[in-house]
CSV table of C-alpha atoms and ligand atoms in Angstrom, one decimal:
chain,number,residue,atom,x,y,z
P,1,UNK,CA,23.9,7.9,7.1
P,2,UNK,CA,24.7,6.4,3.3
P,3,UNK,CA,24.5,10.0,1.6
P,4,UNK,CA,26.8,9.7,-1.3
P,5,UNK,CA,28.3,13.1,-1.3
P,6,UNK,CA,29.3,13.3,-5.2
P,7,UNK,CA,26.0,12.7,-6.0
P,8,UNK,CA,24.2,15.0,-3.5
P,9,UNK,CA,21.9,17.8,-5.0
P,10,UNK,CA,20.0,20.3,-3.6
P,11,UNK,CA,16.2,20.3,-4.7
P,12,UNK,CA,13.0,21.8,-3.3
P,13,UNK,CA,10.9,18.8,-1.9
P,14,UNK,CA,7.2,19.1,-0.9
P,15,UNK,CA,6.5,18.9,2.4
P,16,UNK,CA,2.4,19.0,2.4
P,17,UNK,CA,2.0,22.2,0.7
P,18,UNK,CA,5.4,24.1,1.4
P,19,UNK,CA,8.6,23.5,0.4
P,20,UNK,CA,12.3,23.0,1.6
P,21,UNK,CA,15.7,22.8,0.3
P,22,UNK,CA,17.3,19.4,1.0
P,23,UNK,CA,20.4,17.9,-0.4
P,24,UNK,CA,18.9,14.3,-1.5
P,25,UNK,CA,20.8,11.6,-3.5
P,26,UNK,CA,19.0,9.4,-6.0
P,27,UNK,CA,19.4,6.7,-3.3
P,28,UNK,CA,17.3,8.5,-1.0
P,29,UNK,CA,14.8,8.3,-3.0
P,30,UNK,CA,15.0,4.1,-3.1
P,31,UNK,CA,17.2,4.3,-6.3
P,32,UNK,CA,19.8,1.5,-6.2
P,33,UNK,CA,22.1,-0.3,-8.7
P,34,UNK,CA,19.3,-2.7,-8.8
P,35,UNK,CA,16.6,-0.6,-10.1
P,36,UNK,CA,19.5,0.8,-12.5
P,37,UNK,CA,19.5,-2.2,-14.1
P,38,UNK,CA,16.2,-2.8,-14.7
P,39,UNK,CA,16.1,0.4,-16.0
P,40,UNK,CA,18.7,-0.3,-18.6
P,41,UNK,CA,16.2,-0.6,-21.4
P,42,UNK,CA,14.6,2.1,-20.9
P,43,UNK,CA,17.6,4.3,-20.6
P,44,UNK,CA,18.9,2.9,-24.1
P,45,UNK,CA,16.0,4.4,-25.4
P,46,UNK,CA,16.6,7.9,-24.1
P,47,UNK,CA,13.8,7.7,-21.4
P,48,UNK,CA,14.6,9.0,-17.7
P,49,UNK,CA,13.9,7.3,-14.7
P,50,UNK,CA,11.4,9.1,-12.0
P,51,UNK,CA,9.6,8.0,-8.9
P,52,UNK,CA,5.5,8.7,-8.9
P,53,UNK,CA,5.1,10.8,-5.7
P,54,UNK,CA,1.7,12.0,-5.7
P,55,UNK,CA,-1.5,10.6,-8.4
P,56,UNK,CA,-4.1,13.1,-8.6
P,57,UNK,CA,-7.5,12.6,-10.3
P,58,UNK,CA,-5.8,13.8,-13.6
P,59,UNK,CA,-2.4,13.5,-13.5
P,60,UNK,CA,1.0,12.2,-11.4
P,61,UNK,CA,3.8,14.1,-9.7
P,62,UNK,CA,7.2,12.5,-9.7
P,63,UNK,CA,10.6,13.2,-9.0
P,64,UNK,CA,13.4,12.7,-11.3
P,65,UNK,CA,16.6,11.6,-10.1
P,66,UNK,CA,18.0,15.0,-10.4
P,67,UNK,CA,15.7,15.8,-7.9
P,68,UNK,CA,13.1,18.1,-10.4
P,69,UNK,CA,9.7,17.6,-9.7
P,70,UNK,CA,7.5,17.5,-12.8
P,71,UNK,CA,4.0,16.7,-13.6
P,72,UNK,CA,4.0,13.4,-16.0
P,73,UNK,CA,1.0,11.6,-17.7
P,74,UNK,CA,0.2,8.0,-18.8
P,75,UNK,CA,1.1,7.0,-22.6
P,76,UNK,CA,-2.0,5.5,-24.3
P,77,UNK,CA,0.2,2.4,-24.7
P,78,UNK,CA,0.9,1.7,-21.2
P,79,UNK,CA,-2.9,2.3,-20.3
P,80,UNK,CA,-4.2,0.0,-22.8
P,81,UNK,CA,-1.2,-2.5,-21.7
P,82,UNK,CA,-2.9,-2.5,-18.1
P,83,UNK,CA,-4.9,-5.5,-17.9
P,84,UNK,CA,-6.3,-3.6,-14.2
P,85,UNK,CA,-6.6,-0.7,-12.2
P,86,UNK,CA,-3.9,-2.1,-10.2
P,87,UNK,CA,-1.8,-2.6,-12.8
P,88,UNK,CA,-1.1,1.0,-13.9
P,89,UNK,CA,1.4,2.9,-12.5
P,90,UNK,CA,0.7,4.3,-8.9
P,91,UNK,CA,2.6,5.8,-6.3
P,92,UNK,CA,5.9,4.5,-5.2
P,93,UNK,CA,5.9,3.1,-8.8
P,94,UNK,CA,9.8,3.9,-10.4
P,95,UNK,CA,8.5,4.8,-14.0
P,96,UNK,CA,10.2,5.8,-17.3
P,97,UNK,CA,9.2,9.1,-18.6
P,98,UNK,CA,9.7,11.0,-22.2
P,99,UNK,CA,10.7,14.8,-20.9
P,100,UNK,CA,8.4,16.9,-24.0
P,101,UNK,CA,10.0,19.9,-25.0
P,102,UNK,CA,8.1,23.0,-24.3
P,103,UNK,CA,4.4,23.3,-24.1
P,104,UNK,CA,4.8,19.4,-24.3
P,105,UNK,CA,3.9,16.7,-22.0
P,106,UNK,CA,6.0,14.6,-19.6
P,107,UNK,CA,5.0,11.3,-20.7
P,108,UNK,CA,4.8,7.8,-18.6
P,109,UNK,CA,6.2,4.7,-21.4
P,110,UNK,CA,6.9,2.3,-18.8
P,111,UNK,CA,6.2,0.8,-15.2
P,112,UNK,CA,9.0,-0.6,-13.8
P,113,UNK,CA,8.0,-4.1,-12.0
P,114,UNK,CA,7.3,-4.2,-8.9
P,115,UNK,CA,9.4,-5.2,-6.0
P,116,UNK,CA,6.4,-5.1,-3.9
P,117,UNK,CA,2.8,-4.0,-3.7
P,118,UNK,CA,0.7,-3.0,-1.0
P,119,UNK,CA,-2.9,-3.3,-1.8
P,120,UNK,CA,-6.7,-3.9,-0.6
P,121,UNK,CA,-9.9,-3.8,-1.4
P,122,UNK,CA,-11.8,-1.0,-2.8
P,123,UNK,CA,-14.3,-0.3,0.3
P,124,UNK,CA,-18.0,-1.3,-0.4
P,125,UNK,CA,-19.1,-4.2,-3.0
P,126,UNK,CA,-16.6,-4.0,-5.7
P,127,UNK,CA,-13.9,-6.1,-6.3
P,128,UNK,CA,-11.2,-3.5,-7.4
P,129,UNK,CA,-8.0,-3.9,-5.8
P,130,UNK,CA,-6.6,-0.2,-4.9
P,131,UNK,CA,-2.9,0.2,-4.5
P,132,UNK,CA,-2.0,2.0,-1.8
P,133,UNK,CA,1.4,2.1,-2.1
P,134,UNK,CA,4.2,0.5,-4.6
P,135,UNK,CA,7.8,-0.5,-3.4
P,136,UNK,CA,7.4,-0.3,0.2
P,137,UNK,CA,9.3,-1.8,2.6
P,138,UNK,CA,7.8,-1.7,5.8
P,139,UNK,CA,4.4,-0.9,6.9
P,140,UNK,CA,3.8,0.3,10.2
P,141,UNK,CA,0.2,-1.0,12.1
P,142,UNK,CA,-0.7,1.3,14.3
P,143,UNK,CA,-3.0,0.4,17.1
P,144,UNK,CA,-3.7,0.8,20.6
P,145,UNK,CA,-4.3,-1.6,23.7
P,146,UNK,CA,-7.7,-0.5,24.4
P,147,UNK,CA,-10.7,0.1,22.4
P,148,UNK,CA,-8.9,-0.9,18.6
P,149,UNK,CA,-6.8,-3.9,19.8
P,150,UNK,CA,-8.5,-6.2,17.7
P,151,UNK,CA,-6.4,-9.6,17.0
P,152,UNK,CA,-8.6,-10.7,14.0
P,153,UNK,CA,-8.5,-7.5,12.1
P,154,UNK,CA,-5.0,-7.5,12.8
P,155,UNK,CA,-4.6,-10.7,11.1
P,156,UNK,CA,-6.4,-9.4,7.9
P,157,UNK,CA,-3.2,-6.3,7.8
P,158,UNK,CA,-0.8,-9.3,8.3
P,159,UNK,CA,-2.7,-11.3,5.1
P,160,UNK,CA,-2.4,-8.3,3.2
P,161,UNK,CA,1.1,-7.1,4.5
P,162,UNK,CA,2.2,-10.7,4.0
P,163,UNK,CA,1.1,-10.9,0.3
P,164,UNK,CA,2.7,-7.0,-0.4
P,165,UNK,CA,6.2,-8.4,0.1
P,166,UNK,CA,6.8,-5.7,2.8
P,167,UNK,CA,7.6,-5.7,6.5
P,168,UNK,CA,5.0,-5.2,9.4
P,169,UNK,CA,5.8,-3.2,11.9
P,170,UNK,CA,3.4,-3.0,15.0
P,171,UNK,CA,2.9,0.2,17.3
P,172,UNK,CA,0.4,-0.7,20.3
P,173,UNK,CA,0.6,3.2,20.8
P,174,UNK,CA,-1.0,5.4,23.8
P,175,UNK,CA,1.0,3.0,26.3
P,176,UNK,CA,0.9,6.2,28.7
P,177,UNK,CA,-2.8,5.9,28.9
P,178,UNK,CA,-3.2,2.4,29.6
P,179,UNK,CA,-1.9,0.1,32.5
P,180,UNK,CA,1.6,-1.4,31.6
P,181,UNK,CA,0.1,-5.0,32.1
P,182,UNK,CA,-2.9,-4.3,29.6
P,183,UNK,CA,-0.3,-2.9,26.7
P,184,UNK,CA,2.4,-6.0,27.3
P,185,UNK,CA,-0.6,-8.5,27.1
P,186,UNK,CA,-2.2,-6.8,23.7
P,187,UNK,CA,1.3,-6.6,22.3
P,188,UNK,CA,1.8,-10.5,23.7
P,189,UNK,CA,-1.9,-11.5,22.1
P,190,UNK,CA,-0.7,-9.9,18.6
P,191,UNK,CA,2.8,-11.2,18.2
P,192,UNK,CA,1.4,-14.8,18.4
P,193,UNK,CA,-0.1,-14.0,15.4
P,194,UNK,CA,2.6,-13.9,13.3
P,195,UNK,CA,6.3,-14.9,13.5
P,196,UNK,CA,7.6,-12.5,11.2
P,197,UNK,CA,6.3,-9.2,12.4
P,198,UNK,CA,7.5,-6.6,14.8
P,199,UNK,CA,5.2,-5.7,17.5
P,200,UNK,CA,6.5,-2.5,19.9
P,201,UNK,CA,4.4,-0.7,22.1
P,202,UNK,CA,5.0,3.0,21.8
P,203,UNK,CA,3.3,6.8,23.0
P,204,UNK,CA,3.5,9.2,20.2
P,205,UNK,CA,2.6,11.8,22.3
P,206,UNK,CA,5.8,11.0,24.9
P,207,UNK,CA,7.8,10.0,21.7
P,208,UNK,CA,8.8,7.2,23.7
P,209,UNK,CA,9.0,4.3,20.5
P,210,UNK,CA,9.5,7.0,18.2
P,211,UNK,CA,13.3,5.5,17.8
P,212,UNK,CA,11.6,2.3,16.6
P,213,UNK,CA,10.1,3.9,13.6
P,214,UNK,CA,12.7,5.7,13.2
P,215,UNK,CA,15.1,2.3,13.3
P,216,UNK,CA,13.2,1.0,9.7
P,217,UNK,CA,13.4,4.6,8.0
P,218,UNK,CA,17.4,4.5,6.5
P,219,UNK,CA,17.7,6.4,3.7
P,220,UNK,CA,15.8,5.4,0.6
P,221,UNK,CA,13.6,3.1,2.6
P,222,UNK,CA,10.0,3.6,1.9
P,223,UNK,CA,7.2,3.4,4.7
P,224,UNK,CA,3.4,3.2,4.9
P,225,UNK,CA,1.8,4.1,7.6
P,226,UNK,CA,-1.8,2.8,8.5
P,227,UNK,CA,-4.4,1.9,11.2
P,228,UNK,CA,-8.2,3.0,12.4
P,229,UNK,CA,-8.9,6.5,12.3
P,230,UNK,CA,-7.6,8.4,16.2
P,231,UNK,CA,-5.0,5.6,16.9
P,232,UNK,CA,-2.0,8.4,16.5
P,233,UNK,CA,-1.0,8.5,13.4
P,234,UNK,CA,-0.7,12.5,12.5
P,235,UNK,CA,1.0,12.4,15.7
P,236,UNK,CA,3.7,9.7,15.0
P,237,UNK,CA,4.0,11.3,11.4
P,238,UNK,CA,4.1,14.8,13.1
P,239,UNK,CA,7.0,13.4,15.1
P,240,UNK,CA,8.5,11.9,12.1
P,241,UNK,CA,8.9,15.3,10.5
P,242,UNK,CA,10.2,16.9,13.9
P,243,UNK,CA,7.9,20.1,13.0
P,244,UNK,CA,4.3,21.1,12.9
P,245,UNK,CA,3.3,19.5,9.6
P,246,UNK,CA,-0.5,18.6,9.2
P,247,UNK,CA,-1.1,15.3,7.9
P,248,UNK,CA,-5.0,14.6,7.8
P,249,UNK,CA,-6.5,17.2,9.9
P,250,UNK,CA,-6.0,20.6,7.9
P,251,UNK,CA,-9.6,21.2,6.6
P,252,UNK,CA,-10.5,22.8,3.0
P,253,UNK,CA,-12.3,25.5,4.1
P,254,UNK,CA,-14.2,25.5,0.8
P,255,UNK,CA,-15.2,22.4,0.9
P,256,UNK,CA,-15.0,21.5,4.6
P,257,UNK,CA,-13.0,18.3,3.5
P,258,UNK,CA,-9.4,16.9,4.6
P,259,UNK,CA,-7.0,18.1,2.1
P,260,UNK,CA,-6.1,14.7,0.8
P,261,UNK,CA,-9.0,12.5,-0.7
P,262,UNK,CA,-8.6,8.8,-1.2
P,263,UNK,CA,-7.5,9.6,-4.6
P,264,UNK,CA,-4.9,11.4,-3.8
P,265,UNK,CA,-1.9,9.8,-2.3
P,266,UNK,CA,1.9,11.4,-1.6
P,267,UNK,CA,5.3,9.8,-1.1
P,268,UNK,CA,7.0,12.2,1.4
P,269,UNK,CA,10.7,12.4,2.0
P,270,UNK,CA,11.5,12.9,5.5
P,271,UNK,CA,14.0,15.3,6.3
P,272,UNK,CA,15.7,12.6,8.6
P,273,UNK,CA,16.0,9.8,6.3
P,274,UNK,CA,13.3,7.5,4.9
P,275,UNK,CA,10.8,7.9,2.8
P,276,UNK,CA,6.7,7.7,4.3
P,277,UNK,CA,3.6,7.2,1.7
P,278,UNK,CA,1.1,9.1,3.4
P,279,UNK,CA,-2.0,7.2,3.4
P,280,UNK,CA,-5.0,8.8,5.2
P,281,UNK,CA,-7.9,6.6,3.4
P,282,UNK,CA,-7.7,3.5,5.4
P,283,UNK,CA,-10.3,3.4,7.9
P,284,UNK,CA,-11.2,-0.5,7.7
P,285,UNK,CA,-9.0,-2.8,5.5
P,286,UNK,CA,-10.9,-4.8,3.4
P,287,UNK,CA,-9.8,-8.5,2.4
P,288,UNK,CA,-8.2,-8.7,-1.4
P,289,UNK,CA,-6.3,-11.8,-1.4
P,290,UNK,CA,-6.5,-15.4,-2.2
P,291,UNK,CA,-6.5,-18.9,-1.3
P,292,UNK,CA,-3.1,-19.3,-1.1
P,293,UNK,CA,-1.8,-16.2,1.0
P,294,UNK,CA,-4.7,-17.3,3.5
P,295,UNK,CA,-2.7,-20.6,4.0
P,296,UNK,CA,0.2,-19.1,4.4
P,297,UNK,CA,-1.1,-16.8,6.7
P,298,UNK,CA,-2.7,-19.7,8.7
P,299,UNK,CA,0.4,-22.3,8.1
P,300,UNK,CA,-0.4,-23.5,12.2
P,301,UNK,CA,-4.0,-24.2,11.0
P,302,UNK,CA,-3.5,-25.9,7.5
P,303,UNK,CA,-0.2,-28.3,9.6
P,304,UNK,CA,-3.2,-29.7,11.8
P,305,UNK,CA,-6.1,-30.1,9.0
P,306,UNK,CA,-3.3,-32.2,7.7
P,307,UNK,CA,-3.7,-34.5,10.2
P,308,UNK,CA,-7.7,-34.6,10.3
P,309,UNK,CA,-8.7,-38.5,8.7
P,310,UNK,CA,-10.3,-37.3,6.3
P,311,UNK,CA,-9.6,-35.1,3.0
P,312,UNK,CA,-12.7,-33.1,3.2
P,313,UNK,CA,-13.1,-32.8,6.7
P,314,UNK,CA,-15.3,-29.9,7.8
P,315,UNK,CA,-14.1,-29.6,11.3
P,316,UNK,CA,-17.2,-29.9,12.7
P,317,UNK,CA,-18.4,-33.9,14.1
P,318,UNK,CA,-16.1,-35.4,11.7
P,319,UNK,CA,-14.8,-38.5,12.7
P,320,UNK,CA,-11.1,-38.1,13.7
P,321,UNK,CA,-10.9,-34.6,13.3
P,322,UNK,CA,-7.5,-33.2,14.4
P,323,UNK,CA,-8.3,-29.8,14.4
P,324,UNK,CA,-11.0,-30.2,17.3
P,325,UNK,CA,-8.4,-32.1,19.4
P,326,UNK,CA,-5.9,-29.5,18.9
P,327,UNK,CA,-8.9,-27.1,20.3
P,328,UNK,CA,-9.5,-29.5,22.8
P,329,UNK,CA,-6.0,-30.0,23.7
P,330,UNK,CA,-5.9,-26.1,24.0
P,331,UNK,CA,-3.0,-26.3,21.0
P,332,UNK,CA,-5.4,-24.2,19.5
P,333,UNK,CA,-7.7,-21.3,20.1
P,334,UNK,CA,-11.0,-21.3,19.0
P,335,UNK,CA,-11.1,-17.9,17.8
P,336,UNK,CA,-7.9,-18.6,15.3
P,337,UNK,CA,-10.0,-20.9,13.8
P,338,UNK,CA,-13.2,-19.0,13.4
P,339,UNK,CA,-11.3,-16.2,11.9
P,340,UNK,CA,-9.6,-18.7,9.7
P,341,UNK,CA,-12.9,-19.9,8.7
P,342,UNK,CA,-14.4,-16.8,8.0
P,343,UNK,CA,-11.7,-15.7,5.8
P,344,UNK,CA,-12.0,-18.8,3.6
P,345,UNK,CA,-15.4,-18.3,3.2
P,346,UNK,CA,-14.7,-14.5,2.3
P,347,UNK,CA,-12.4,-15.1,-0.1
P,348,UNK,CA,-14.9,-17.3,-1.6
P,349,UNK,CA,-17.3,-14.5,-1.9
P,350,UNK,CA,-14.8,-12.4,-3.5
P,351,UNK,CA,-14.0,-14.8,-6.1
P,352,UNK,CA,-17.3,-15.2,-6.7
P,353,UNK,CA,-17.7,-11.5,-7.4
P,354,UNK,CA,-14.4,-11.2,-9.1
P,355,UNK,CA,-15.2,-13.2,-11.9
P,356,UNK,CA,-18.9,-11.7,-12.6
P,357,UNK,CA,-17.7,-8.2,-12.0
P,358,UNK,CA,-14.1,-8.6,-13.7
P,359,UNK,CA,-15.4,-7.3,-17.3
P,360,UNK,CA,-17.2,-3.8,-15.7
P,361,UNK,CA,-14.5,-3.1,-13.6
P,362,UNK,CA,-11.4,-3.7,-16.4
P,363,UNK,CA,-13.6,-1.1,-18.0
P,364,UNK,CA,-14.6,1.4,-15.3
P,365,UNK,CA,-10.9,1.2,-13.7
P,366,UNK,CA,-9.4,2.3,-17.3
P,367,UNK,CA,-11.9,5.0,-17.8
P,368,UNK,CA,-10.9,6.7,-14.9
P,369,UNK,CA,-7.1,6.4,-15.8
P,370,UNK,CA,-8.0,7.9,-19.4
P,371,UNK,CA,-8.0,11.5,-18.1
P,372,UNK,CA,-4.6,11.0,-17.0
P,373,UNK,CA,-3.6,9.7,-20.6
P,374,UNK,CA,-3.5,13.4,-22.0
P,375,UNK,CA,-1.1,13.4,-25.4
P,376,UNK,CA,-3.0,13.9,-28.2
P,377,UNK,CA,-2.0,10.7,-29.9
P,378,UNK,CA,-2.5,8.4,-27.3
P,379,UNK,CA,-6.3,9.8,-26.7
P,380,UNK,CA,-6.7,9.5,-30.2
P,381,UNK,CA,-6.1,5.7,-29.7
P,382,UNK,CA,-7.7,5.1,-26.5
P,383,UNK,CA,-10.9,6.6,-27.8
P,384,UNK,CA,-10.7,4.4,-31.0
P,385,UNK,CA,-10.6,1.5,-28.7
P,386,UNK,CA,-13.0,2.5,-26.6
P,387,UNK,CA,-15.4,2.8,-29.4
P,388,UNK,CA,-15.0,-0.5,-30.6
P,389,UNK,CA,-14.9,-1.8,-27.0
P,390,UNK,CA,-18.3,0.0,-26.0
P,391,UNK,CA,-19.9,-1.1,-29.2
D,401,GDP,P1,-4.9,9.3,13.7
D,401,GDP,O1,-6.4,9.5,13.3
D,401,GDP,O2,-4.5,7.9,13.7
D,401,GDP,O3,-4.0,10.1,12.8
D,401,GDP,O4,-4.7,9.8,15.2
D,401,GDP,P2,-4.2,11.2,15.8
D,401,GDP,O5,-2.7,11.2,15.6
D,401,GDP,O6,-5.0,12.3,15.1
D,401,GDP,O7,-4.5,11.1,17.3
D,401,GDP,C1,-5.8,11.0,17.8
D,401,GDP,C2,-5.9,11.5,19.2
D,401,GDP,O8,-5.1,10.6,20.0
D,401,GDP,C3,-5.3,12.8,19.4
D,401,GDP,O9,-6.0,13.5,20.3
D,401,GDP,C4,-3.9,12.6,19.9
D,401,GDP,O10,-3.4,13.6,20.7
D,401,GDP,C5,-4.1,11.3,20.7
D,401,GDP,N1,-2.9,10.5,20.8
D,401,GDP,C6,-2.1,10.2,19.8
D,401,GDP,N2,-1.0,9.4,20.2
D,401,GDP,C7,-1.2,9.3,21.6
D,401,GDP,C8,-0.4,8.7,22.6
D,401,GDP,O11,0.6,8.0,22.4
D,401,GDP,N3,-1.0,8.8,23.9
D,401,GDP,C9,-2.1,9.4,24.1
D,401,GDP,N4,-2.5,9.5,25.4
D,401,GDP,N5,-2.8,10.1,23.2
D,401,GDP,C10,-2.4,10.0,21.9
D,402,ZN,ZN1,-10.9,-31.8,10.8
């Protein structure tokens, strides 16, 4: 399926923590004439191209389009160039790297931009955006028709998925345990919420929708996977890799921790085509967005306040409110629009917080990406800076 044969090599890739020959082309990895192009700069200055597959606390792992895996870290320059945390390169991110000669560093010069950029909320009270994965295509919602279905929260993944400029694909999985009725009306309930995504309703452990996952993995498509914690993940990703291959359960038996940390994140090639960012850390997805995704998101909602006499109207006892016919007319549901209020008043929290806490976090975010930023020179600068910063 689309393997260029001239180009094929033969490369160890990482599979969690062993490793297996496959015969990948650069497209596999998401490389395309596109990206070539872009890259054209960067290439006229002797730089290679690579794909960040895996961002540990003090460096990256990225694959070049040879297929070598080597360690790279951030040039001063493009760290000091990052205005945010989100901003500097993170997985999924095609880079351009300086290959040092020996005993020398491979060094990050340039992000390339993004074509998308899925992102939330740093749990807790900060405002930090954390990326969770750059350049994916699709990201799969899993959920299940009982205990997590959960229309509003599912409306904050759309939000985010819809600002990303990726796909959503929904898995209402475990339809073996639940009555057919219940998993058609959950899957009904959610795909009123949104025109644009997919909604499926799937068993990981039958494998019956596994086809449907497997539909938006071609080659060089990239793929995030997320949802609560014991909606079948592992298992769909345990599917995916048509082996035994532990995604979030294998234990440390040191530290009594999962092996990956919310710090660490990997971009796994699947031996069947596709690529899957393996994103454990989401438990709850916080809201990062703004004003005007919200309206998109709630397009339905914003058409009928059109309507409503006046400008400002609260949708409350105003007088010719067209929002509260449409609820009385049963053209809309009332708990749409509490969720659509809620958001807006969310947002406006976050603003609030942004711009107070903007300064701290520009600071704290680029601290913890100065460890990464390891050649000699660059740390030289960064610390100069910092000096003068931290006056
Ligand atoms: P994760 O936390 O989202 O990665 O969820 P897991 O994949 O670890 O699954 C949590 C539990 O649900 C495990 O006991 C799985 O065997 C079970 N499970 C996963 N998928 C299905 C399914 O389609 N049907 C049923 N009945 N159980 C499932
Ligand atoms: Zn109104």
């Amino acid at each position: 399926m689309g393997r260029r044969s001239d180009r094929t090599l033969a490369f160890p890739v990482a599979f969690g923590d062993t490793r297996h020959d496959l015969s990948i082309a650069p497209q596999d990895l998401g490389w395309d004439p596109d990206w070539e192009k872009a890259f054209e700069p960067f290439a006229a200055r002797g730089w290679q191209p690579a794909r960040l597959i895996r961002e540990t606390p003090i460096n990256f792992s990225a694959l070049l389009l040879d297929g070598t895996e080597v360690d790279v870290v951030l040039a001063g320059k493009v760290w000091h160039e990052a205005a945010s945390d989100a901003e500097l390169p993170a997985v999924g991110d095609w880079v351009a790297v300086e290959l040092g000669g020996d005993n020398e560093d491979h060094v990050i010069r340039a992000r390339l931009p993004r074509r998308s950029c899925f992102s939330r909320k740093v749990p807790g009270k900060s405002v930090e955006e954390q990326v969770i994965g750059a350049n994916v295509d699709v990201i799969a919602v899993v959920t299940d028709p009982g205990p997590d279905h959960n229309p509003r929260r599912m409306e904050r993944y759309f939000t985010l998925i819809n600002r990303s400029g990726a796909r959503a694909v929904v898995l209402v999985n475990k339809s073996d345990a639940f009555p057919a009725e219940q998993c058609a009306a959950a899957a009904e309930e959610l795909r009123a919420l949104s025109d644009e995504a997919e909604i499926h309703v799937t068993s990981a452990l039958s494998g019956d929708g596994l086809e449907v996952l497997k539909s938006h993995l071609d080659p060089g498509t990239t793929m995030c996977i997320v949802g609560s914690s014991g909606v079948g993940k592992s298992t769909l990703v345990n599917q995916l890799h048509g082996e035994e291959w532990q995604w979030t359960s294998e234990v440390n038996e040191v530290t009594g921790k999962g092996r990956h940390t919310t710090t660490t994140r990997e971009l796994v090639l699947l031996p069947g085509g596709g690529i899957l960012i393996d994103n454990p850390g989401i438990r709850e997805v916080q809201m990062w967005t703004d004003e005007q995704t919200l309206r998109e998101s709630f397009s339905d909602i914003e058409e009928i306040a059109a309507e409503c006499r006046f400008h400002d109207c609260k949708h409350g006892s105003d007088a010719g409110c067209a929002i509260r016919a449409a609820l009385e007319e049963g053209r809309l549901e009332v708990g749409r629009l509490e969720s659509f209020l809620r958001l807006d008043e969310e947002i406006e929290v976050l603003r609030r917080r942004a711009k107070k806490r903007q300064i701290t976090t520009e600071r704290r975010a680029k601290r913890a990406h100065r460890v990464k930023a390891r050649n000699l020179e660059d740390r030289i600068d960064i610390e100069r800076e910092e000096r003068g910063e931290w006056r």
